[in-house]
DNA sequence: GTGAAAGCGCTAACAC
DNA sequence: GTGTTAGCGCTTTCAC
């Protein structure tokens, strides 16, 4: 790592100018073969790796796209790095307590989609998961390093987003469409929930139903609730007859609310605003020996993997998470190619997936 | 996005020099408050976001760490972006065929760990999942943009790695220790498998056992096999009495090999080199109505989430994937702080997790 | 086909 | 406390 070699070093060794070195790397065909070979030899000999920063600066384009998510909130951050190893391997019995609720599937899958699409278009991907107060600083920092930025809705103040958007294209992931001038990519939350609830109320003819919503500030959640209400309306059920509980998208909260619901009355169906919540409800139902789907129908939303493995398996609405990531990157590159484009708002289709909890 | 403002623009508007603008951003306390306010006002007014590239170039440090993994191989890359949305939400029944085997848990978790640690140390993370031929070009490219690079073992040629390592610290993830001068972070594969196999052969007194290995070129796999052999030795079992099948870490292959094994004879235990393979074996066993663990014991390795949800749940050796990611970043930053450090080789502890498939 | 030279936007001495 | 001035390592006209 003794002072990385530069174009100058390579040029000197190959007896050419730095311009020629640059050409060999950017457009090899514009250089005579013998010259090219000499340059490449020097590159190898010196262990030359071009500076991406210098390049980006000169070319006024980084070829990097940024992705910002809210962090895996501080929970495990404090834990010190475990050390040692040795031969003594502990043997433990998994009684269920080992389960770390790291079902951050949403993040993972969107990221994967973004990575795939970025790669296809010749961009690198820079990810940041910000937490706490430094979040805004992080976003600002990353914004200075990329050609475009995808941000999960509601994780950053509109003010900062607007600030950043003056420099690079910004696309907002998930959430509802807003006429804020940003590009927007989301899934069909409302229609999805409406179709699912329609199935519950229609195919099963349920009328005694309860709804568990997500956190107040989630636009996704708001759309789902709207979809649910639309389904109620279609089924001729009076909205005020249906209790709506306010959850927070976690399994734990799902359990708590499940308990509360059952303490009072056992409904024929529990429709949840996301899968985690639904899984929590299933936990409670199972603990009480209440049969699903025989006694109670349960549904979720998202399509996380855990729902395929739960007992019983979970009926849900599947969001195309990988596609969301891809679409976000696509939106950014499209705008990069043509900055005059009007703000796009893409809504990706979802799919109701029927499983055992509500066949 | 009309030409992003620069320090010069801010300086002009705030009636100060560009140095002062830089100071306000880097070390605010070194500037008089009134000046600072004027500068910040200009920053906001102009929508100024500092160029990370220019900054990195001048400061000779990017504050970015790179992470390279082999790609989600081309499988889904071709798929066009789905369009439209509308109200017609399809309703499908999940009969199991919907399962996309995207259990890329290893990648996801390591990434999460890296992300957490990078953030703590003030670095951003750049990820690249390379595929196909352009892999090496990608690695080279990313190497030019970061202060340090973590690479999964066996995904890049040693030659390129050496080339890149002349510019920045490189840490190799997983795989065996090699005296190649790179920093190295891995899990305790050998001892882990040895402890697990010791449990199978010891606690269960099994002698009629079969082993399913992974791909030939996986160093992790080689260590596990060594650990298995050590356990055989300890149990006084002759190595040549135990069949070893060569798998490829996929569930599908696990099924195929499972079929082959059963066609001939039903062993008391099947020890697999990873979880996916073991899940494949469980599939076959279940299909044939062979009881686990009553008739056959099955074990895996890795500790992926799917193993917690399988029927029966899977006994395995849990690798600390998140910790691996953290350790990798830690190793890089340590070397950045002190480049004279000798090459480190960290081996993280693993844990045998007993579940239903081999209690 | 190749070289000379002017930036790209910022940081970091070094003066004042 | 603030301004001046070199670079940082590359790309990119524009000559030759």
XYZ file of C-alpha atoms (C1' of nucleotides) in Angstrom:
750
model
C 0.000 0.000 0.000
C 2.978 2.258 -0.412
C 1.483 5.218 -2.217
C -0.745 3.937 -4.949
C 0.597 4.443 -8.475
C -1.142 7.001 -10.699
C -1.530 7.621 -14.377
C 1.715 9.536 -14.223
C 3.633 6.557 -12.967
C 2.158 4.357 -15.639
C 2.795 6.948 -18.344
C 6.388 7.314 -17.328
C 7.066 3.619 -17.312
C 5.362 3.101 -20.661
C 6.995 6.164 -22.177
C 3.735 7.749 -23.186
C 1.672 10.684 -21.982
C -0.997 10.401 -19.340
C -3.580 11.058 -22.012
C -2.587 7.859 -23.719
C -2.822 5.900 -20.514
C -6.306 7.213 -20.050
C -7.183 6.228 -23.599
C -5.918 2.731 -23.211
C -8.230 2.305 -20.259
C -11.294 4.070 -21.668
C -11.194 3.419 -25.383
C -8.502 0.867 -26.179
C -9.273 0.898 -29.874
C -8.142 4.452 -30.242
C -4.601 3.436 -29.434
C -2.058 1.535 -31.488
C -1.683 -2.023 -30.345
C 1.996 -1.864 -29.509
C 1.442 1.246 -27.423
C -1.471 -0.362 -25.707
C 0.553 -3.394 -24.787
C 3.294 -1.284 -23.306
C 0.783 0.586 -21.194
C -0.922 -2.541 -19.988
C 2.401 -4.026 -19.065
C 3.134 -0.985 -16.954
C -0.310 -1.192 -15.375
C 0.308 -4.733 -14.294
C 3.843 -4.129 -13.226
C 2.945 -1.202 -11.032
C -0.297 -2.619 -9.712
C -2.177 0.367 -11.023
C -5.843 0.737 -10.164
C -7.470 3.932 -11.440
C -8.908 6.246 -8.841
C -12.650 6.186 -9.101
C -12.877 9.535 -7.419
C -10.545 11.335 -9.729
C -12.321 9.767 -12.596
C -15.725 10.708 -11.348
C -14.577 14.224 -10.685
C -13.160 14.694 -14.136
C -16.007 12.961 -15.894
C -18.639 14.622 -13.741
C -20.402 11.378 -13.173
C -19.812 8.777 -10.529
C -21.700 5.863 -11.965
C -22.875 5.035 -8.512
C -26.424 4.914 -7.289
C -27.271 5.291 -3.644
C -29.840 3.456 -1.594
C -30.956 4.661 1.777
C -32.911 2.733 4.359
C -33.735 3.309 7.964
C -31.285 1.379 10.102
C -31.608 -1.888 11.937
C -32.193 0.289 14.877
C -29.232 0.346 17.177
C -30.349 -2.890 18.762
C -27.301 -4.958 18.094
C -24.906 -2.179 17.400
C -23.508 -2.064 20.854
C -22.546 -5.698 21.013
C -18.804 -6.077 21.035
C -17.203 -8.207 18.415
C -16.987 -11.720 19.719
C -13.492 -12.977 19.870
C -11.643 -16.236 20.140
C -12.622 -19.507 18.612
C -10.729 -22.548 19.793
C -12.034 -26.043 19.719
C -14.709 -25.806 22.372
C -17.843 -25.492 20.308
C -20.895 -24.981 22.487
C -23.901 -27.196 21.876
C -27.259 -25.624 22.513
C -30.816 -26.790 22.153
C -33.066 -24.526 20.135
C -36.186 -24.095 22.215
C -37.368 -21.155 20.189
C -35.715 -18.555 22.345
C -32.885 -18.249 19.878
C -35.116 -16.630 17.336
C -33.806 -13.229 16.497
C -36.499 -11.370 14.698
C -34.243 -10.276 11.928
C -36.813 -10.776 9.257
C -35.651 -7.693 7.482
C -36.687 -9.333 4.333
C -38.084 -6.235 2.826
C -34.788 -4.414 2.965
C -32.827 -7.405 1.764
C -34.979 -8.057 -1.218
C -35.301 -4.494 -2.359
C -31.571 -4.215 -2.072
C -31.080 -7.298 -4.149
C -33.328 -5.931 -6.852
C -31.517 -2.611 -6.841
C -28.190 -4.343 -7.019
C -29.236 -6.412 -9.988
C -30.605 -3.507 -11.923
C -27.748 -1.180 -11.075
C -25.282 -3.752 -12.230
C -27.106 -4.270 -15.494
C -26.873 -0.607 -16.231
C -23.262 -0.273 -15.315
C -23.711 1.406 -11.983
C -22.280 0.502 -8.641
C -24.513 0.558 -5.615
C -23.842 2.359 -2.415
C -25.986 1.469 0.544
C -26.486 3.255 3.790
C -28.788 2.395 6.606
C -28.969 5.412 8.809
C -30.093 5.617 12.345
C -30.961 8.259 14.804
C -29.941 11.832 14.466
C -27.062 11.344 12.087
C -29.471 10.106 9.501
C -29.825 13.377 7.713
C -26.090 13.940 7.681
C -25.613 10.517 6.197
C -28.116 11.130 3.462
C -26.466 14.392 2.605
C -23.084 12.747 2.562
C -24.112 9.902 0.356
C -25.946 12.280 -1.930
C -22.629 13.931 -2.681
C -21.174 10.672 -3.851
C -23.786 9.313 -6.193
C -25.555 10.090 -9.433
C -28.947 9.290 -8.019
C -30.548 8.280 -4.767
C -33.366 5.956 -3.793
C -34.887 6.558 -0.391
C -37.489 4.653 1.522
C -40.528 6.807 2.127
C -40.796 8.570 5.436
C -37.230 8.016 6.490
C -35.935 11.442 5.660
C -37.453 14.883 6.003
C -39.021 16.332 2.910
C -36.837 19.342 3.373
C -33.618 17.400 3.060
C -35.014 15.395 0.202
C -35.817 18.563 -1.667
C -32.360 19.903 -0.946
C -30.702 16.793 -2.260
C -32.988 16.572 -5.234
C -31.563 19.823 -6.539
C -28.322 18.012 -7.147
C -29.335 14.520 -8.180
C -32.465 12.568 -9.073
C -34.256 11.197 -6.058
C -36.778 8.393 -6.121
C -39.002 7.578 -3.210
C -39.735 3.953 -2.484
C -43.073 2.721 -1.184
C -45.581 5.069 0.260
C -48.261 6.902 -1.570
C -47.921 9.059 -4.575
C -47.358 12.636 -3.748
C -47.085 15.517 -6.066
C -43.764 16.483 -4.605
C -41.952 16.213 -7.877
C -39.997 13.141 -6.966
C -40.118 9.952 -8.881
C -42.041 7.399 -7.012
C -42.130 3.614 -6.956
C -44.567 1.622 -4.911
C -46.728 -1.455 -4.832
C -50.429 -1.706 -5.312
C -51.275 -1.653 -1.634
C -54.855 -0.532 -1.770
C -56.119 -2.820 -4.520
C -54.133 -5.675 -2.992
C -55.789 -5.385 0.380
C -59.117 -4.834 -1.240
C -58.790 -8.057 -3.208
C -57.669 -10.015 -0.189
C -60.361 -8.633 2.064
C -62.806 -9.268 -0.741
C -61.808 -12.901 -0.586
C -62.290 -13.052 3.160
C -65.637 -11.346 3.101
C -66.786 -12.828 -0.184
C -65.563 -16.375 -0.595
C -65.797 -17.043 3.123
C -68.800 -14.881 3.696
C -67.307 -13.443 6.841
C -68.987 -10.540 8.564
C -67.463 -10.726 12.018
C -64.045 -9.345 11.175
C -61.318 -7.338 12.906
C -58.556 -5.275 11.313
C -55.082 -4.663 12.706
C -53.389 -1.677 11.114
C -49.745 -0.604 11.158
C -48.052 2.493 12.454
C -49.778 5.801 11.964
C -47.078 7.291 9.805
C -46.886 4.526 7.251
C -48.376 5.562 3.939
C -48.402 1.941 2.840
C -50.520 1.141 5.820
C -52.930 3.925 5.100
C -53.505 2.639 1.607
C -54.111 -0.842 2.867
C -56.681 0.355 5.308
C -58.416 2.234 2.525
C -58.433 -0.934 0.478
C -59.910 -2.825 3.375
C -62.645 -0.276 3.809
C -63.464 -0.445 0.146
C -63.904 -4.185 0.491
C -66.154 -3.708 3.505
C -68.242 -1.321 1.500
C -68.558 -3.764 -1.357
C -69.635 -6.461 1.022
C -72.263 -4.182 2.412
C -70.689 -4.074 5.848
C -70.935 -0.906 7.865
C -67.482 0.416 8.592
C -68.215 1.345 12.146
C -69.126 -2.242 12.930
C -65.548 -3.323 12.361
C -62.940 -2.713 15.058
C -59.596 -1.364 13.841
C -56.605 -1.824 16.114
C -53.433 0.156 15.695
C -50.323 -2.041 15.553
C -46.763 -1.270 14.632
C -45.881 -3.973 12.107
C -44.062 -6.145 14.640
C -44.855 -9.693 15.570
C -44.685 -8.853 19.231
C -47.278 -6.163 18.884
C -49.360 -8.564 16.844
C -49.366 -10.925 19.783
C -50.321 -8.218 22.224
C -53.209 -7.042 20.112
C -54.235 -10.610 19.479
C -54.547 -11.154 23.206
C -56.571 -8.042 23.591
C -58.971 -8.998 20.847
C -59.541 -12.475 22.180
C -60.064 -11.276 25.716
C -63.218 -9.685 24.509
C -64.559 -11.822 21.724
C -63.313 -14.257 19.109
C -63.987 -12.902 15.627
C -64.346 -15.092 12.557
C -61.432 -13.361 10.838
C -58.460 -11.152 11.623
C -57.103 -9.142 8.720
C -53.667 -7.699 9.369
C -51.830 -4.897 7.659
C -48.618 -6.910 7.428
C -47.275 -10.426 7.795
C -45.354 -9.932 11.009
C -48.478 -8.795 12.781
C -50.420 -11.741 11.409
C -47.766 -14.151 12.608
C -48.095 -12.660 16.071
C -51.822 -13.255 15.957
C -51.224 -16.852 14.875
C -48.936 -17.293 17.875
C -51.676 -16.248 20.242
C -54.321 -18.328 18.514
C -52.163 -21.406 18.674
C -51.326 -20.834 22.323
C -55.021 -20.752 23.095
C -55.785 -23.798 21.029
C -58.015 -21.901 18.668
C -58.011 -23.518 15.250
C -56.951 -21.678 12.109
C -58.624 -21.546 9.649
C -61.518 -23.507 11.135
C -62.335 -21.130 13.952
C -60.552 -18.001 12.843
C -59.195 -16.855 9.503
C -56.002 -14.831 9.515
C -54.370 -12.849 6.734
C -51.225 -10.765 6.377
C -49.583 -8.541 3.805
C -46.104 -8.467 2.269
C -45.267 -12.027 1.400
C -42.218 -12.509 3.598
C -40.608 -15.906 3.625
C -41.590 -16.626 7.207
C -45.211 -16.718 6.109
C -44.520 -19.702 3.909
C -43.193 -21.652 6.823
C -45.543 -20.695 9.627
C -48.079 -23.071 11.125
C -50.482 -22.778 9.528
C -48.972 -21.146 6.479
C -50.090 -17.584 6.028
C -52.429 -16.174 3.431
C -51.100 -12.839 2.312
C -50.640 -10.281 -0.439
C -47.275 -10.596 -2.021
C -45.347 -7.444 -2.815
C -42.740 -7.608 -5.560
C -39.887 -6.412 -3.401
C -37.077 -7.285 -5.746
C -38.954 -5.552 -8.509
C -39.362 -2.479 -6.370
C -35.615 -2.221 -6.040
C -35.130 -2.696 -9.717
C -37.783 -0.192 -10.616
C -36.228 2.384 -8.316
C -32.887 2.096 -10.022
C -34.557 2.101 -13.373
C -36.364 5.313 -12.560
C -33.118 6.943 -11.570
C -31.239 5.933 -14.667
C -34.135 6.996 -16.832
C -34.013 10.451 -15.319
C -30.260 10.543 -15.665
C -30.653 9.839 -19.334
C -33.306 12.466 -19.725
C -33.514 15.026 -16.926
C -36.444 16.751 -18.536
C -38.737 13.826 -17.862
C -41.844 14.548 -15.861
C -41.969 12.934 -12.434
C -42.964 9.309 -12.783
C -45.054 7.376 -10.350
C -44.855 3.658 -10.884
C -47.143 1.277 -9.063
C -46.182 -2.360 -9.250
C -48.789 -5.105 -9.218
C -49.237 -7.373 -6.230
C -50.683 -10.834 -5.867
C -52.995 -12.392 -3.332
C -51.461 -15.663 -2.167
C -53.846 -18.110 -0.574
C -52.399 -20.427 2.031
C -53.714 -22.425 4.949
C -54.589 -19.572 7.290
C -57.327 -18.434 4.946
C -57.721 -20.741 1.983
C -30.504 19.488 -11.367
C -29.240 22.476 -13.271
C -25.516 22.353 -12.666
C -24.914 21.619 -9.043
C -23.552 24.503 -6.977
C -19.962 24.277 -5.733
C -17.938 25.750 -2.941
C -17.262 28.687 -5.180
C -20.915 29.499 -5.538
C -21.443 29.260 -1.817
C -18.348 31.331 -1.116
C -19.461 34.031 -3.469
C -22.913 34.290 -2.030
C -21.648 34.315 1.548
C -18.887 36.777 0.714
C -16.156 34.521 2.033
C -13.399 32.399 0.516
C -13.845 28.792 -0.447
C -11.552 27.809 2.397
C -14.017 29.205 4.857
C -16.847 27.324 3.268
C -14.844 24.171 3.622
C -14.129 24.978 7.241
C -17.745 25.585 8.075
C -18.510 22.139 6.771
C -15.536 20.294 8.284
C -14.789 22.078 11.514
C -17.514 24.562 12.289
C -15.924 25.650 15.544
C -12.978 27.153 13.759
C -15.211 29.765 12.213
C -16.897 32.779 13.760
C -20.574 32.234 14.316
C -21.815 35.069 12.179
C -19.663 33.902 9.290
C -20.857 30.375 9.784
C -24.469 31.455 9.673
C -23.929 33.343 6.484
C -22.325 30.327 4.884
C -25.029 27.962 6.010
C -27.631 30.298 4.690
C -25.948 30.227 1.310
C -25.711 26.437 1.471
C -29.409 26.141 2.028
C -30.303 28.784 -0.467
C -28.278 27.232 -3.230
C -29.039 23.640 -2.366
C -25.381 22.903 -2.003
C -24.275 19.319 -1.433
C -20.519 18.804 -1.279
C -19.030 16.537 -3.895
C -17.865 13.383 -2.228
C -15.516 12.690 -5.073
C -13.733 15.983 -4.969
C -13.537 15.620 -1.263
C -12.157 12.143 -1.405
C -9.651 13.137 -4.016
C -8.342 16.066 -2.054
C -8.378 14.240 1.254
C -6.953 11.075 -0.209
C -9.495 8.973 1.516
C -12.965 7.996 0.418
C -14.422 6.743 3.652
C -16.081 3.990 1.756
C -15.567 0.298 2.187
C -16.333 -2.150 -0.572
C -17.957 -5.531 -0.317
C -17.827 -8.013 -3.124
C -19.870 -11.170 -3.469
C -20.467 -13.557 -6.273
C -23.698 -12.615 -7.986
C -27.178 -14.007 -7.788
C -26.154 -15.678 -10.922
C -27.899 -14.234 -13.894
C -30.990 -16.205 -13.039
C -33.451 -13.396 -12.768
C -31.460 -10.743 -14.466
C -33.101 -11.160 -17.797
C -36.631 -10.766 -16.576
C -38.141 -7.577 -17.847
C -39.506 -5.098 -15.408
C -43.135 -5.845 -14.851
C -45.368 -2.985 -15.686
C -48.872 -1.793 -15.031
C -50.878 -2.281 -11.922
C -54.539 -1.469 -12.088
C -57.189 -2.924 -9.913
C -57.153 -6.492 -11.148
C -55.140 -8.233 -8.458
C -54.596 -11.894 -9.267
C -55.412 -14.428 -6.590
C -53.262 -17.523 -6.563
C -53.070 -20.568 -4.357
C -49.648 -21.359 -2.983
C -49.143 -25.037 -3.646
C -45.444 -24.847 -3.006
C -44.500 -24.166 -6.586
C -44.153 -20.490 -5.847
C -41.101 -21.056 -3.748
C -38.215 -19.143 -5.158
C -35.111 -20.512 -3.604
C -33.756 -17.124 -2.790
C -32.379 -18.113 0.552
C -29.385 -15.933 0.007
C -29.271 -15.527 3.675
C -25.568 -15.756 3.940
C -25.032 -12.762 1.714
C -27.776 -10.767 3.351
C -26.570 -11.315 6.855
C -22.932 -10.706 6.193
C -23.917 -7.546 4.424
C -25.965 -6.431 7.355
C -23.067 -6.978 9.693
C -20.733 -5.086 7.427
C -23.207 -2.283 7.140
C -23.573 -1.967 10.881
C -19.874 -1.925 11.530
C -19.088 0.413 8.664
C -21.646 2.852 9.892
C -20.262 2.791 13.406
C -16.868 3.698 12.099
C -18.056 6.415 9.810
C -17.721 4.579 6.538
C -20.194 4.116 3.775
C -20.571 0.741 2.138
C -20.394 -0.029 -1.520
C -21.680 -3.397 -2.569
C -21.202 -5.267 -5.751
C -22.376 -8.718 -6.612
C -20.443 -9.697 -9.659
C -21.429 -12.195 -12.225
C -19.870 -13.816 -15.167
C -16.878 -12.589 -17.013
C -16.997 -8.960 -16.041
C -16.461 -9.923 -12.461
C -12.817 -9.047 -12.438
C -13.414 -5.729 -14.101
C -16.006 -4.933 -11.496
C -13.685 -5.733 -8.652
C -11.022 -3.557 -10.162
C -13.475 -0.763 -10.624
C -14.806 -0.873 -7.137
C -11.291 -1.152 -5.764
C -10.584 2.267 -7.223
C -13.439 3.786 -5.286
C -12.940 2.505 -1.780
C -10.491 2.581 1.088
C -10.676 -1.136 1.653
C -12.320 -4.187 0.162
C -13.860 -7.339 1.583
C -14.152 -10.221 -0.810
C -15.755 -13.597 -0.420
C -13.187 -16.331 -0.762
C -12.828 -17.991 -4.124
C -14.799 -15.433 -6.044
C -11.871 -13.576 -7.522
C -8.552 -14.740 -8.867
C -5.625 -14.496 -6.502
C -3.835 -12.521 -9.146
C -6.390 -9.759 -9.208
C -6.622 -9.789 -5.463
C -2.896 -9.283 -5.181
C -3.068 -6.504 -7.732
C -5.784 -4.706 -5.840
C -4.136 -5.310 -2.491
C -1.250 -3.123 -3.562
C -3.585 -0.187 -3.465
C -5.925 -0.900 -0.581
C -6.351 -3.373 2.259
C -8.157 -6.512 1.217
C -9.810 -8.944 3.571
C -10.945 -12.363 2.494
C -14.165 -13.708 3.937
C -14.722 -17.349 4.778
C -12.470 -20.001 3.442
C -9.359 -21.298 5.026
C -6.434 -19.336 6.275
C -3.813 -18.895 3.682
C -0.488 -17.296 4.047
C -1.182 -15.000 1.174
C -0.714 -11.886 3.180
C -4.368 -10.895 3.179
C -6.378 -10.398 6.277
C -8.730 -13.210 6.751
C -12.021 -13.692 8.552
C -13.798 -16.990 8.803
C -15.863 -19.225 11.022
C -14.767 -22.248 12.909
C -15.871 -24.740 10.279
C -13.748 -27.710 11.214
C -14.326 -27.716 14.955
C -17.987 -26.968 14.367
C -18.545 -29.993 12.195
C -16.443 -32.087 14.467
C -18.595 -31.176 17.455
C -21.799 -31.801 15.551
C -20.644 -35.109 14.136
C -19.376 -35.969 17.599
C -22.912 -35.507 18.835
C -24.352 -37.726 16.130
C -21.815 -40.473 16.625
C -21.494 -40.048 20.371
C -24.798 -39.121 21.951
C -26.747 -41.135 19.395
C -24.163 -43.873 19.060
C -24.570 -43.917 15.310
C -22.179 -45.929 13.198
C -24.139 -46.253 9.987
C -23.639 -42.747 8.675
C -23.370 -40.998 5.307
C -21.798 -37.634 4.525
C -22.835 -35.206 1.821
C -20.125 -32.696 1.000
C -20.315 -29.425 -0.921
C -18.606 -28.270 -4.084
C -15.014 -29.223 -4.610
C -13.707 -25.697 -4.656
C -15.205 -24.546 -1.384
C -12.578 -24.158 1.313
C -15.313 -24.017 3.922
C -16.516 -27.357 2.749
C -13.071 -28.880 2.897
C -12.689 -27.827 6.504
C -16.022 -29.277 7.405
C -15.139 -32.580 5.865
C -11.913 -32.599 7.819
C -13.871 -31.948 10.985
C -16.213 -34.784 10.150
C -13.321 -37.137 9.634
C -11.806 -36.132 12.923
C -15.076 -37.031 14.609
C -15.139 -40.393 12.852
C -11.671 -41.044 14.086
C -12.603 -40.167 17.640
C -15.550 -42.521 17.467
C -13.296 -45.280 16.280
C -14.977 -45.512 12.913
C -12.919 -46.402 9.894
C -13.092 -43.598 7.377
C -13.420 -45.843 4.397
C -16.583 -47.356 5.840
C -18.382 -44.059 5.450
C -19.665 -43.002 2.028
C -19.036 -39.396 1.064
C -21.209 -37.891 -1.652
C -20.281 -34.744 -3.487
C -23.071 -32.165 -3.512
C -23.128 -28.528 -4.487
C -24.795 -26.823 -1.528
C -28.199 -26.626 -3.211
C -31.417 -28.087 -1.938
C -32.129 -29.603 -5.287
C -28.860 -31.474 -5.322
C -29.546 -32.548 -1.768
C -32.739 -34.164 -2.960
C -31.011 -35.928 -5.822
C -28.310 -37.329 -3.625
C -30.865 -38.250 -1.012
C -32.684 -40.353 -3.593
C -29.501 -42.023 -4.607
C -28.563 -42.887 -1.063
C -31.966 -44.357 -0.238
C -32.094 -46.383 -3.392
C -29.312 -48.424 -1.995
C -29.691 -48.468 1.730
C -31.204 -46.354 4.495
C -28.476 -45.139 6.843
C -29.105 -44.187 10.443
C -27.789 -40.684 9.882
C -27.071 -38.252 7.057
C -24.618 -35.492 7.874
C -24.637 -32.658 5.362
C -22.096 -29.962 4.688
C -24.724 -27.239 4.605
C -28.343 -26.580 5.479
C -29.729 -26.399 1.970
C -28.477 -29.853 1.216
C -29.932 -31.181 4.451
C -33.301 -29.647 3.636
C -33.219 -31.445 0.315
C -32.579 -34.700 2.118
C -35.485 -34.009 4.457
C -37.700 -33.464 1.420
C -36.871 -36.907 0.106
C -37.235 -38.586 3.459
C -40.627 -37.055 4.000
C -41.768 -38.028 0.541
C -40.887 -41.627 1.286
C -42.531 -41.591 4.656
C -39.276 -42.214 6.460
C -39.398 -40.736 9.937
C -36.910 -38.159 11.139
C -35.343 -38.432 13.648
C -36.766 -41.864 14.530
C -35.506 -43.693 11.472
C -32.893 -41.305 10.164
C -31.020 -38.418 11.746
C -30.236 -35.425 9.544
C -27.928 -32.486 10.184
C -26.912 -29.391 8.275
C -24.487 -26.513 8.629
C -24.872 -22.717 8.477
C -27.905 -21.919 10.543
C -30.086 -20.347 7.880
C -33.563 -19.266 8.857
C -35.251 -21.901 6.752
C -33.815 -24.563 9.029
C -35.797 -23.182 11.937
C -39.003 -23.581 10.048
C -38.550 -26.891 8.281
C -40.466 -30.032 9.215
C -38.833 -31.343 11.259
C -36.700 -28.421 12.294
C -33.076 -28.857 11.372
C -30.140 -29.541 13.653
C -27.204 -27.528 12.435
C -24.056 -25.574 13.223
C -24.752 -21.904 13.344
C -22.270 -19.557 11.747
C -22.171 -15.990 13.014
C -22.816 -14.390 9.659
C -23.545 -10.909 10.872
C -20.405 -11.064 12.957
C -18.421 -12.142 9.943
C -19.454 -9.002 8.139
C -18.614 -6.860 11.115
C -15.279 -8.513 11.613
C -14.382 -7.992 7.988
C -15.019 -4.283 8.197
C -13.223 -4.144 11.482
C -10.169 -5.788 9.992
C -10.120 -3.270 7.187
C -10.409 -0.246 9.409
C -7.764 -1.632 11.715
C -5.360 -1.911 8.838
C -6.292 1.532 7.608
C -5.384 2.887 11.009
C -2.132 1.012 11.072
C -0.927 -0.266 7.708
C 2.111 -1.895 9.281
C -0.026 -4.501 11.003
C 0.817 -8.104 10.255
C -1.860 -10.009 8.362
C -4.590 -11.062 10.742
C -6.552 -14.250 10.540
C -9.647 -14.183 12.660
C -11.736 -17.281 13.206
C -15.138 -16.716 14.737
C -16.746 -19.271 17.012
C -19.732 -21.310 15.894
C -22.460 -23.065 17.810
C -24.090 -26.433 17.410
C -27.849 -25.950 17.460
C -29.873 -29.041 18.264
C -33.323 -29.244 16.764
C -35.788 -31.958 15.925
C -33.944 -33.593 13.039
C -31.220 -34.768 15.407
C -31.976 -33.912 19.010
C -2.296 8.024 -33.091
C -0.392 10.896 -29.495
C 0.756 14.915 -26.430
C -0.082 19.426 -23.943
C -2.880 21.655 -20.974
C -7.041 23.044 -18.820
C -10.067 21.972 -15.600
C -13.428 18.807 -12.291
C -14.614 20.527 -6.721
C -12.489 20.052 -2.804
C -8.786 19.990 1.317
C -4.830 21.532 3.600
C -0.847 23.917 4.437
C 0.704 28.424 4.778
C 0.290 33.325 5.086
C -1.805 37.336 6.938
C -10.464 33.898 12.052
C -9.931 34.117 7.119
C -7.810 34.131 2.426
C -4.299 32.211 -1.100
C -2.649 28.667 -3.370
C -1.180 24.245 -4.483
C -2.295 20.042 -5.568
C -5.462 15.282 -5.424
C -5.670 11.837 -10.249
C -8.195 11.745 -13.824
C -10.871 13.098 -18.622
C -11.082 15.766 -22.490
C -10.621 19.160 -26.064
C -7.426 20.816 -29.234
C -3.182 20.772 -31.593
C 0.238 18.343 -34.016
